[in-house]
PDB file of C-alpha atoms in Angstrom:
ATOM      1  CA  UNK Z   1     147.679  76.700 186.021  1.00  0.00           C
ATOM      2  CA  UNK Z   2     146.696  79.241 183.044  1.00  0.00           C
ATOM      3  CA  UNK Z   3     143.846  81.563 183.043  1.00  0.00           C
ATOM      4  CA  UNK Z   4     142.231  81.294 179.720  1.00  0.00           C
ATOM      5  CA  UNK Z   5     139.557  83.492 178.315  1.00  0.00           C
ATOM      6  CA  UNK Z   6     137.825  82.073 175.219  1.00  0.00           C
ATOM      7  CA  UNK Z   7     136.053  84.828 173.027  1.00  0.00           C
ATOM      8  CA  UNK Z   8     132.820  82.927 171.885  1.00  0.00           C
ATOM      9  CA  UNK Z   9     130.623  83.590 168.860  1.00  0.00           C
ATOM     10  CA  UNK Z  10     126.997  82.390 168.227  1.00  0.00           C
ATOM     11  CA  UNK Z  11     124.499  82.842 165.874  1.00  0.00           C
ATOM     12  CA  UNK Z  12     120.755  82.033 166.089  1.00  0.00           C
ATOM     13  CA  UNK Z  13     121.261  80.739 169.725  1.00  0.00           C
ATOM     14  CA  UNK Z  14     123.707  78.341 168.794  1.00  0.00           C
ATOM     15  CA  UNK Z  15     127.516  78.605 169.681  1.00  0.00           C
ATOM     16  CA  UNK Z  16     129.685  78.396 166.573  1.00  0.00           C
ATOM     17  CA  UNK Z  17     131.591  75.197 166.460  1.00  0.00           C
ATOM     18  CA  UNK Z  18     134.848  76.940 166.526  1.00  0.00           C
ATOM     19  CA  UNK Z  19     134.239  78.256 170.096  1.00  0.00           C
ATOM     20  CA  UNK Z  20     133.134  74.925 171.170  1.00  0.00           C
ATOM     21  CA  UNK Z  21     136.471  73.389 170.089  1.00  0.00           C
ATOM     22  CA  UNK Z  22     138.514  76.094 171.727  1.00  0.00           C
ATOM     23  CA  UNK Z  23     136.498  75.484 175.126  1.00  0.00           C
ATOM     24  CA  UNK Z  24     137.232  71.759 174.946  1.00  0.00           C
ATOM     25  CA  UNK Z  25     140.995  72.400 174.130  1.00  0.00           C
ATOM     26  CA  UNK Z  26     141.087  74.938 176.969  1.00  0.00           C
ATOM     27  CA  UNK Z  27     139.337  72.661 179.503  1.00  0.00           C
ATOM     28  CA  UNK Z  28     141.212  69.457 178.598  1.00  0.00           C
ATOM     29  CA  UNK Z  29     144.655  71.563 179.379  1.00  0.00           C
ATOM     30  CA  UNK Z  30     143.435  71.601 183.020  1.00  0.00           C
ATOM     31  CA  UNK Z  31     143.269  75.626 182.734  1.00  0.00           C
ATOM     32  CA  UNK Z  32     140.900  77.874 184.384  1.00  0.00           C
ATOM     33  CA  UNK Z  33     138.492  78.674 181.537  1.00  0.00           C
ATOM     34  CA  UNK Z  34     136.330  81.829 181.178  1.00  0.00           C
ATOM     35  CA  UNK Z  35     133.936  82.216 178.275  1.00  0.00           C
ATOM     36  CA  UNK Z  36     132.902  85.566 177.220  1.00  0.00           C
ATOM     37  CA  UNK Z  37     130.008  86.338 174.615  1.00  0.00           C
ATOM     38  CA  UNK Z  38     128.449  89.669 173.327  1.00  0.00           C
ATOM     39  CA  UNK Z  39     125.066  90.781 172.378  1.00  0.00           C
ATOM     40  CA  UNK Z  40     121.347  90.911 173.799  1.00  0.00           C
ATOM     41  CA  UNK Z  41     121.028  86.917 172.900  1.00  0.00           C
ATOM     42  CA  UNK Z  42     124.243  86.075 174.583  1.00  0.00           C
ATOM     43  CA  UNK Z  43     122.213  84.702 177.756  1.00  0.00           C
ATOM     44  CA  UNK Z  44     120.809  81.935 175.294  1.00  0.00           C
ATOM     45  CA  UNK Z  45     124.242  80.252 174.986  1.00  0.00           C
ATOM     46  CA  UNK Z  46     125.441  80.332 178.592  1.00  0.00           C
ATOM     47  CA  UNK Z  47     124.360  77.032 179.360  1.00  0.00           C
ATOM     48  CA  UNK Z  48     126.296  75.492 176.153  1.00  0.00           C
ATOM     49  CA  UNK Z  49     129.488  77.379 177.008  1.00  0.00           C
ATOM     50  CA  UNK Z  50     129.469  75.867 180.594  1.00  0.00           C
ATOM     51  CA  UNK Z  51     128.714  72.394 179.234  1.00  0.00           C
ATOM     52  CA  UNK Z  52     131.671  72.333 176.869  1.00  0.00           C
ATOM     53  CA  UNK Z  53     134.075  73.729 179.626  1.00  0.00           C
ATOM     54  CA  UNK Z  54     133.610  77.243 180.871  1.00  0.00           C
ATOM     55  CA  UNK Z  55     134.222  77.582 184.426  1.00  0.00           C
ATOM     56  CA  UNK Z  56     132.960  81.098 184.266  1.00  0.00           C
ATOM     57  CA  UNK Z  57     130.661  82.741 181.729  1.00  0.00           C
ATOM     58  CA  UNK Z  58     130.856  86.564 181.439  1.00  0.00           C
ATOM     59  CA  UNK Z  59     127.916  87.936 179.338  1.00  0.00           C
ATOM     60  CA  UNK Z  60     127.589  91.478 178.002  1.00  0.00           C
ATOM     61  CA  UNK Z  61     124.048  91.706 177.083  1.00  0.00           C
ATOM     62  CA  UNK Z  62     124.268  95.308 175.577  1.00  0.00           C
ATOM     63  CA  UNK Z  63     122.438  95.716 172.096  1.00  0.00           C
ATOM     64  CA  UNK Z  64     125.233  97.750 171.033  1.00  0.00           C
ATOM     65  CA  UNK Z  65     127.003  94.462 170.610  1.00  0.00           C
ATOM     66  CA  UNK Z  66     124.223  92.830 168.525  1.00  0.00           C
ATOM     67  CA  UNK Z  67     126.008  93.539 165.353  1.00  0.00           C
ATOM     68  CA  UNK Z  68     129.725  93.728 164.903  1.00  0.00           C
ATOM     69  CA  UNK Z  69     131.389  97.187 165.334  1.00  0.00           C
ATOM     70  CA  UNK Z  70     135.255  96.953 165.474  1.00  0.00           C
ATOM     71  CA  UNK Z  71     135.444 100.098 167.644  1.00  0.00           C
ATOM     72  CA  UNK Z  72     132.779  98.750 170.309  1.00  0.00           C
ATOM     73  CA  UNK Z  73     134.014  95.169 170.467  1.00  0.00           C
ATOM     74  CA  UNK Z  74     137.595  96.143 171.150  1.00  0.00           C
ATOM     75  CA  UNK Z  75     136.705  98.498 173.834  1.00  0.00           C
ATOM     76  CA  UNK Z  76     134.143  95.788 175.443  1.00  0.00           C
ATOM     77  CA  UNK Z  77     136.874  93.004 175.150  1.00  0.00           C
ATOM     78  CA  UNK Z  78     139.492  95.005 176.092  1.00  0.00           C
ATOM     79  CA  UNK Z  79     137.528  95.720 179.504  1.00  0.00           C
ATOM     80  CA  UNK Z  80     136.682  92.115 179.869  1.00  0.00           C
ATOM     81  CA  UNK Z  81     140.557  91.200 179.502  1.00  0.00           C
ATOM     82  CA  UNK Z  82     141.374  93.985 182.110  1.00  0.00           C
ATOM     83  CA  UNK Z  83     138.852  92.475 184.566  1.00  0.00           C
ATOM     84  CA  UNK Z  84     139.593  88.643 184.086  1.00  0.00           C
ATOM     85  CA  UNK Z  85     143.574  89.108 183.570  1.00  0.00           C
ATOM     86  CA  UNK Z  86     144.062  85.905 181.391  1.00  0.00           C
ATOM     87  CA  UNK Z  87     147.270  84.471 180.421  1.00  0.00           C
ATOM     88  CA  UNK Z  88     145.807  83.075 177.354  1.00  0.00           C
ATOM     89  CA  UNK Z  89     143.134  84.571 175.159  1.00  0.00           C
ATOM     90  CA  UNK Z  90     141.615  82.345 172.463  1.00  0.00           C
ATOM     91  CA  UNK Z  91     139.090  82.848 169.518  1.00  0.00           C
ATOM     92  CA  UNK Z  92     138.264  81.346 166.247  1.00  0.00           C
ATOM     93  CA  UNK Z  93     139.867  82.709 162.987  1.00  0.00           C
ATOM     94  CA  UNK Z  94     136.584  84.101 161.747  1.00  0.00           C
ATOM     95  CA  UNK Z  95     136.069  87.279 159.890  1.00  0.00           C
ATOM     96  CA  UNK Z  96     135.270  88.837 163.379  1.00  0.00           C
ATOM     97  CA  UNK Z  97     138.360  87.323 165.176  1.00  0.00           C
ATOM     98  CA  UNK Z  98     140.858  88.212 162.570  1.00  0.00           C
ATOM     99  CA  UNK Z  99     139.548  91.836 162.687  1.00  0.00           C
ATOM    100  CA  UNK Z 100     139.158  92.273 166.290  1.00  0.00           C
ATOM    101  CA  UNK Z 101     142.168  90.566 167.765  1.00  0.00           C
ATOM    102  CA  UNK Z 102     144.962  92.528 166.050  1.00  0.00           C
ATOM    103  CA  UNK Z 103     143.250  95.695 167.309  1.00  0.00           C
ATOM    104  CA  UNK Z 104     143.125  94.172 170.965  1.00  0.00           C
ATOM    105  CA  UNK Z 105     146.735  92.837 170.751  1.00  0.00           C
ATOM    106  CA  UNK Z 106     147.751  96.666 169.866  1.00  0.00           C
ATOM    107  CA  UNK Z 107     145.855  98.052 172.809  1.00  0.00           C
ATOM    108  CA  UNK Z 108     147.352  95.545 174.872  1.00  0.00           C
ATOM    109  CA  UNK Z 109     150.869  95.268 173.634  1.00  0.00           C
ATOM    110  CA  UNK Z 110     151.047  91.430 173.361  1.00  0.00           C
ATOM    111  CA  UNK Z 111     151.446  88.884 170.824  1.00  0.00           C
ATOM    112  CA  UNK Z 112     148.826  87.252 168.405  1.00  0.00           C
ATOM    113  CA  UNK Z 113     149.064  84.415 166.245  1.00  0.00           C
ATOM    114  CA  UNK Z 114     146.220  83.693 163.699  1.00  0.00           C
ATOM    115  CA  UNK Z 115     145.035  80.816 161.333  1.00  0.00           C
ATOM    116  CA  UNK Z 116     146.247  78.133 163.496  1.00  0.00           C
ATOM    117  CA  UNK Z 117     145.583  74.393 162.974  1.00  0.00           C
ATOM    118  CA  UNK Z 118     146.721  72.924 166.206  1.00  0.00           C
ATOM    119  CA  UNK Z 119     146.663  74.217 169.742  1.00  0.00           C
ATOM    120  CA  UNK Z 120     148.630  72.785 172.765  1.00  0.00           C
ATOM    121  CA  UNK Z 121     148.338  74.716 176.249  1.00  0.00           C
ATOM    122  CA  UNK Z 122     150.852  73.586 178.844  1.00  0.00           C
ATOM    123  CA  UNK Z 123     150.549  75.567 182.180  1.00  0.00           C
ATOM    124  CA  UNK Z 124     150.811  79.250 180.874  1.00  0.00           C
ATOM    125  CA  UNK Z 125     152.673  78.185 177.783  1.00  0.00           C
ATOM    126  CA  UNK Z 126     150.891  77.865 174.139  1.00  0.00           C
ATOM    127  CA  UNK Z 127     152.343  76.062 171.123  1.00  0.00           C
ATOM    128  CA  UNK Z 128     150.593  76.182 167.885  1.00  0.00           C
ATOM    129  CA  UNK Z 129     150.870  75.380 164.242  1.00  0.00           C
ATOM    130  CA  UNK Z 130     150.014  77.360 161.433  1.00  0.00           C
ATOM    131  CA  UNK Z 131     150.260  76.990 157.661  1.00  0.00           C
ATOM    132  CA  UNK Z 132     152.674  79.116 155.648  1.00  0.00           C
ATOM    133  CA  UNK Z 133     153.150  79.409 151.816  1.00  0.00           C
ATOM    134  CA  UNK Z 134     149.547  78.564 150.914  1.00  0.00           C
ATOM    135  CA  UNK Z 135     149.950  75.367 153.119  1.00  0.00           C
ATOM    136  CA  UNK Z 136     152.928  74.127 151.492  1.00  0.00           C
ATOM    137  CA  UNK Z 137     154.558  73.978 155.202  1.00  0.00           C
ATOM    138  CA  UNK Z 138     153.586  74.602 158.619  1.00  0.00           C
ATOM    139  CA  UNK Z 139     155.310  76.676 161.362  1.00  0.00           C
ATOM    140  CA  UNK Z 140     155.666  75.910 164.857  1.00  0.00           C
ATOM    141  CA  UNK Z 141     154.976  78.825 166.914  1.00  0.00           C
ATOM    142  CA  UNK Z 142     155.624  79.749 170.679  1.00  0.00           C
ATOM    143  CA  UNK Z 143     155.230  83.011 172.431  1.00  0.00           C
ATOM    144  CA  UNK Z 144     158.183  84.960 173.948  1.00  0.00           C
ATOM    145  CA  UNK Z 145     157.963  87.838 176.173  1.00  0.00           C
ATOM    146  CA  UNK Z 146     154.051  88.283 175.700  1.00  0.00           C
ATOM    147  CA  UNK Z 147     152.325  88.931 178.772  1.00  0.00           C
ATOM    148  CA  UNK Z 148     149.087  87.732 177.078  1.00  0.00           C
ATOM    149  CA  UNK Z 149     148.937  85.193 174.519  1.00  0.00           C
ATOM    150  CA  UNK Z 150     146.441  85.418 171.824  1.00  0.00           C
ATOM    151  CA  UNK Z 151     145.510  82.683 169.613  1.00  0.00           C
ATOM    152  CA  UNK Z 152     143.045  82.344 166.559  1.00  0.00           C
ATOM    153  CA  UNK Z 153     142.645  78.951 165.359  1.00  0.00           C
ATOM    154  CA  UNK Z 154     140.635  77.899 162.089  1.00  0.00           C
ATOM    155  CA  UNK Z 155     137.373  76.397 162.940  1.00  0.00           C
ATOM    156  CA  UNK Z 156     136.912  72.533 162.146  1.00  0.00           C
ATOM    157  CA  UNK Z 157     140.705  71.853 163.254  1.00  0.00           C
ATOM    158  CA  UNK Z 158     140.280  70.910 166.923  1.00  0.00           C
ATOM    159  CA  UNK Z 159     138.122  68.268 168.385  1.00  0.00           C
ATOM    160  CA  UNK Z 160     134.824  69.010 170.157  1.00  0.00           C
ATOM    161  CA  UNK Z 161     134.175  67.270 173.434  1.00  0.00           C
ATOM    162  CA  UNK Z 162     131.169  65.661 174.760  1.00  0.00           C
ATOM    163  CA  UNK Z 163     128.916  68.248 176.748  1.00  0.00           C
ATOM    164  CA  UNK Z 164     128.491  67.841 180.438  1.00  0.00           C
ATOM    165  CA  UNK Z 165     124.844  68.352 180.747  1.00  0.00           C
ATOM    166  CA  UNK Z 166     125.026  68.683 184.499  1.00  0.00           C
ATOM    167  CA  UNK Z 167     127.207  71.680 184.265  1.00  0.00           C
ATOM    168  CA  UNK Z 168     125.447  74.977 185.415  1.00  0.00           C
ATOM    169  CA  UNK Z 169     127.086  78.375 184.231  1.00  0.00           C
ATOM    170  CA  UNK Z 170     128.661  80.360 186.814  1.00  0.00           C
ATOM    171  CA  UNK Z 171     127.230  83.505 185.214  1.00  0.00           C
ATOM    172  CA  UNK Z 172     128.619  87.075 185.472  1.00  0.00           C
ATOM    173  CA  UNK Z 173     127.240  89.911 183.669  1.00  0.00           C
ATOM    174  CA  UNK Z 174     129.468  92.825 182.342  1.00  0.00           C
ATOM    175  CA  UNK Z 175     128.239  96.342 181.778  1.00  0.00           C
ATOM    176  CA  UNK Z 176     129.627  97.951 178.621  1.00  0.00           C
ATOM    177  CA  UNK Z 177     132.042 100.911 179.536  1.00  0.00           C
ATOM    178  CA  UNK Z 178     131.017 104.217 178.571  1.00  0.00           C
ATOM    179  CA  UNK Z 179     132.474 105.487 175.317  1.00  0.00           C
ATOM    180  CA  UNK Z 180     132.015 107.829 172.540  1.00  0.00           C
ATOM    181  CA  UNK Z 181     131.385 105.933 169.312  1.00  0.00           C
ATOM    182  CA  UNK Z 182     132.595 107.201 166.344  1.00  0.00           C
ATOM    183  CA  UNK Z 183     130.939 104.838 163.952  1.00  0.00           C
ATOM    184  CA  UNK Z 184     127.553 103.146 164.039  1.00  0.00           C
ATOM    185  CA  UNK Z 185     126.434 100.190 161.944  1.00  0.00           C
ATOM    186  CA  UNK Z 186     122.879 100.878 160.583  1.00  0.00           C
ATOM    187  CA  UNK Z 187     122.206  97.609 158.864  1.00  0.00           C
TER     188      UNK Z 187
END
């Protein structure tokens, strides 16, 4: 059974649909699913993450994570990955995901594939399809020799399952590691 970590994004207290799609796909594969959410408002989405398939919800409620800062997010997510030790790391192919995940892949020395339109998890193996040549064809992609398989899927490509309203989140809070931040987003 694979250990899957889903990087979840939310806005206004609502989990973005792309994150719900990934939670549904990970849970339906029979994997052990953890979800991570950053920011001071992350506790508001914990129940939703559990309802859509997260066995464990990891929250980093530090207000330094309220606005996306590539340096801070990469350090924080790297620390979460070291703690959880997933085989598979999933996120939506949003502006944040497309910027953050190549940075993280370089830190962790692992493979990343982005802009995927399908996702199949079988044990700890991942098969995806991604468009090429402006969508004229698609490529089937599998990982070889990558300790962690990172996948970014396009939002609105996978089905969202029905929420399990009886699910209660197994919450774990995560403290942002000490860091010397070189950049700061003011507004």
